[in-house]
PDB file of C-alpha atoms in Angstrom:
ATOM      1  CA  UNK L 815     141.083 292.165  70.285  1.00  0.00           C
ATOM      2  CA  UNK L 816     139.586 295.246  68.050  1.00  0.00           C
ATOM      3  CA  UNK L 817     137.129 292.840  65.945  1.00  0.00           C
ATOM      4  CA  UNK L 818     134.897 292.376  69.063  1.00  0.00           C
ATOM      5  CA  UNK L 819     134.767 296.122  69.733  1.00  0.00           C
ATOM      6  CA  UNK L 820     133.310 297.027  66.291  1.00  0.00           C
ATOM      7  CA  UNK L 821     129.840 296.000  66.801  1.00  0.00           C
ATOM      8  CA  UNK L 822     128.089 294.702  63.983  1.00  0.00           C
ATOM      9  CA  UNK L 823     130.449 296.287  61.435  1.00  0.00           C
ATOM     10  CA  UNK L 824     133.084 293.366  63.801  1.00  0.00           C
ATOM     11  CA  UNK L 825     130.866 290.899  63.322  1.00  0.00           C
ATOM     12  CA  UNK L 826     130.980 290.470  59.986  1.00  0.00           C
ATOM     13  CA  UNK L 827     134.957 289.995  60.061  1.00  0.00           C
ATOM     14  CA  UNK L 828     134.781 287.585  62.300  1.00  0.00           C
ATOM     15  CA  UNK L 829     134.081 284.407  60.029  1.00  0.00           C
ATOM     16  CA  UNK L 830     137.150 286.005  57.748  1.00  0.00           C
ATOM     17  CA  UNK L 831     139.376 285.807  60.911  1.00  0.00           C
ATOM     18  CA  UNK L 832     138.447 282.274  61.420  1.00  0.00           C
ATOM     19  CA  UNK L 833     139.255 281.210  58.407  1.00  0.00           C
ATOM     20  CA  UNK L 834     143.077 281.839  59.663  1.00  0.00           C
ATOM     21  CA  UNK L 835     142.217 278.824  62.780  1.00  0.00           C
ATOM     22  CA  UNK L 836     144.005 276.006  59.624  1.00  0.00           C
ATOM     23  CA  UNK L 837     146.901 278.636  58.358  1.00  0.00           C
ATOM     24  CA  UNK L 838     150.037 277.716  58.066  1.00  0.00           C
ATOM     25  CA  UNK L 839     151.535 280.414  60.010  1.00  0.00           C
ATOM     26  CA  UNK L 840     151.556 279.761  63.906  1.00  0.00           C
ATOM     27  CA  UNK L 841     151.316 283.174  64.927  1.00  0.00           C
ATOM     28  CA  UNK L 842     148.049 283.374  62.531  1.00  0.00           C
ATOM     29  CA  UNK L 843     146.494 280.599  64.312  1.00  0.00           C
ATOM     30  CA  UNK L 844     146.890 281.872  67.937  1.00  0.00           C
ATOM     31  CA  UNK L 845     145.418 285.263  67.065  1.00  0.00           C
ATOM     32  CA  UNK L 846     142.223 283.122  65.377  1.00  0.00           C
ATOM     33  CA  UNK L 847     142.629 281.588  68.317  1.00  0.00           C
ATOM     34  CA  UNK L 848     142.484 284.641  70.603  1.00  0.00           C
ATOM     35  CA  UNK L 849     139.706 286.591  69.139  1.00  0.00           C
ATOM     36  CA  UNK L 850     137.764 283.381  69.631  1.00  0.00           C
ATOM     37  CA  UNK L 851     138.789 284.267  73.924  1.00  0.00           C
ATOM     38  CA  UNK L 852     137.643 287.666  73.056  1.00  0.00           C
ATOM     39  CA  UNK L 853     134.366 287.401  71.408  1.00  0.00           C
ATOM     40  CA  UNK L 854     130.976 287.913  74.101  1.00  0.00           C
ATOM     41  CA  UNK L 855     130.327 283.872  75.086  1.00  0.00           C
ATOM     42  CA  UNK L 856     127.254 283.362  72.955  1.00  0.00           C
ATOM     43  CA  UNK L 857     129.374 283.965  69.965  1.00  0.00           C
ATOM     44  CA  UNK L 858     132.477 281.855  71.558  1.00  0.00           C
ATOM     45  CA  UNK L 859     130.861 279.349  72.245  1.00  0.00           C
ATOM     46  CA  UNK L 860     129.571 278.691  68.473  1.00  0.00           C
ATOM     47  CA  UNK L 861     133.593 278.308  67.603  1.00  0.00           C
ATOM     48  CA  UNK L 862     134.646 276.406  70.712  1.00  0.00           C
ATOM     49  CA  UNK L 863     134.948 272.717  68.683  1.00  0.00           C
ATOM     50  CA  UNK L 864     136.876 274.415  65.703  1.00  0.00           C
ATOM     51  CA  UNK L 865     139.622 275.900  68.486  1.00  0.00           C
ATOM     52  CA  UNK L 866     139.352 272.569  70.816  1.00  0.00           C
ATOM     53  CA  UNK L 867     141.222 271.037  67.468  1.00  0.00           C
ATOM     54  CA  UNK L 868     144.473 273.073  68.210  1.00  0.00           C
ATOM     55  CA  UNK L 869     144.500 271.181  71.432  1.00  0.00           C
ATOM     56  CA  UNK L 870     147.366 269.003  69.751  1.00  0.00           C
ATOM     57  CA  UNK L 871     148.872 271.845  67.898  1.00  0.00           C
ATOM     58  CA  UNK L 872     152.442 271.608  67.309  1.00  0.00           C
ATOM     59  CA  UNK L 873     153.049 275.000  68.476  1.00  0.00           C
ATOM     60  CA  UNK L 874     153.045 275.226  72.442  1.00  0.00           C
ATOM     61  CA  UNK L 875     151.376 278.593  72.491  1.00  0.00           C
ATOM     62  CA  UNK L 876     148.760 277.574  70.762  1.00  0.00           C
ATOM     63  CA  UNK L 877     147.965 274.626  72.982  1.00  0.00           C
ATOM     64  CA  UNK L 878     148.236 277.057  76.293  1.00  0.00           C
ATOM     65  CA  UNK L 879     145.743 279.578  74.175  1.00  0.00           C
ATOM     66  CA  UNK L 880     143.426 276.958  73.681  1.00  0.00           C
ATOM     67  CA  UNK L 881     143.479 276.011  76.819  1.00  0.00           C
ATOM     68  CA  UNK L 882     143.462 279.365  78.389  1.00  0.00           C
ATOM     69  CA  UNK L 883     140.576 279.725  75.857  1.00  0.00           C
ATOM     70  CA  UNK L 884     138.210 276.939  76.603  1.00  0.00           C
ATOM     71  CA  UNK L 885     138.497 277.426  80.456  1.00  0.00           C
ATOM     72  CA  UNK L 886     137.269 281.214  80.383  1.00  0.00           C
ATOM     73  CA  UNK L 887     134.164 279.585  78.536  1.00  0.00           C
ATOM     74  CA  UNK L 888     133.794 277.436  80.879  1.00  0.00           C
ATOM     75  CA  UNK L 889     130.919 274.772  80.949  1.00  0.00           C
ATOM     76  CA  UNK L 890     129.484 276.676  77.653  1.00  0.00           C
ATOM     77  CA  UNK L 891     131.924 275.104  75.870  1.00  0.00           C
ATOM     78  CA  UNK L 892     131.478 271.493  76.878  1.00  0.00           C
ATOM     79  CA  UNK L 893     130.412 270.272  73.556  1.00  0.00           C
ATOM     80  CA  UNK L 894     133.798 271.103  72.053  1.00  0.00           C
TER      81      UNK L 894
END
């Protein structure tokens, strides 16, 4: 949730957190996942097809995240 509230200093950790969306480790994945949720829509919404992919994750927490994720962006994230 803190990467969002940096500013620009934030911004420029962001693509390094997405990197994590393919790790191994499920917990890793639903943070990426999260900070996606917690980014201002016009950066979201850039990243919405990358988490739409989890939709079949193994890991049930990650399918409710993206979920949870994709509905708070609404219609903006239609292409994904």
């Amino acid at each position: 949730e803190g990467i969002p509230k940096l500013g620009a200093v934030g911004r420029e950790l962001i693509p390094i957190a997405l990197e994590k969306l393919s790790n191994v480790n499920p917990q890793t994945r639903l943070a990426a996942i999260t900070l996606v949720g917690n980014l201002p829509p016009e950066l979201a919404t850039k990243h919405a097809a990358e988490v739409a992919k989890h939709a079949t994750d193994a890991d049930a927490d990650i399918r409710r995240r993206v979920g949870k994720v994709l509905t708070h962006l609404g219609a903006t994230a239609a292409p994904a």
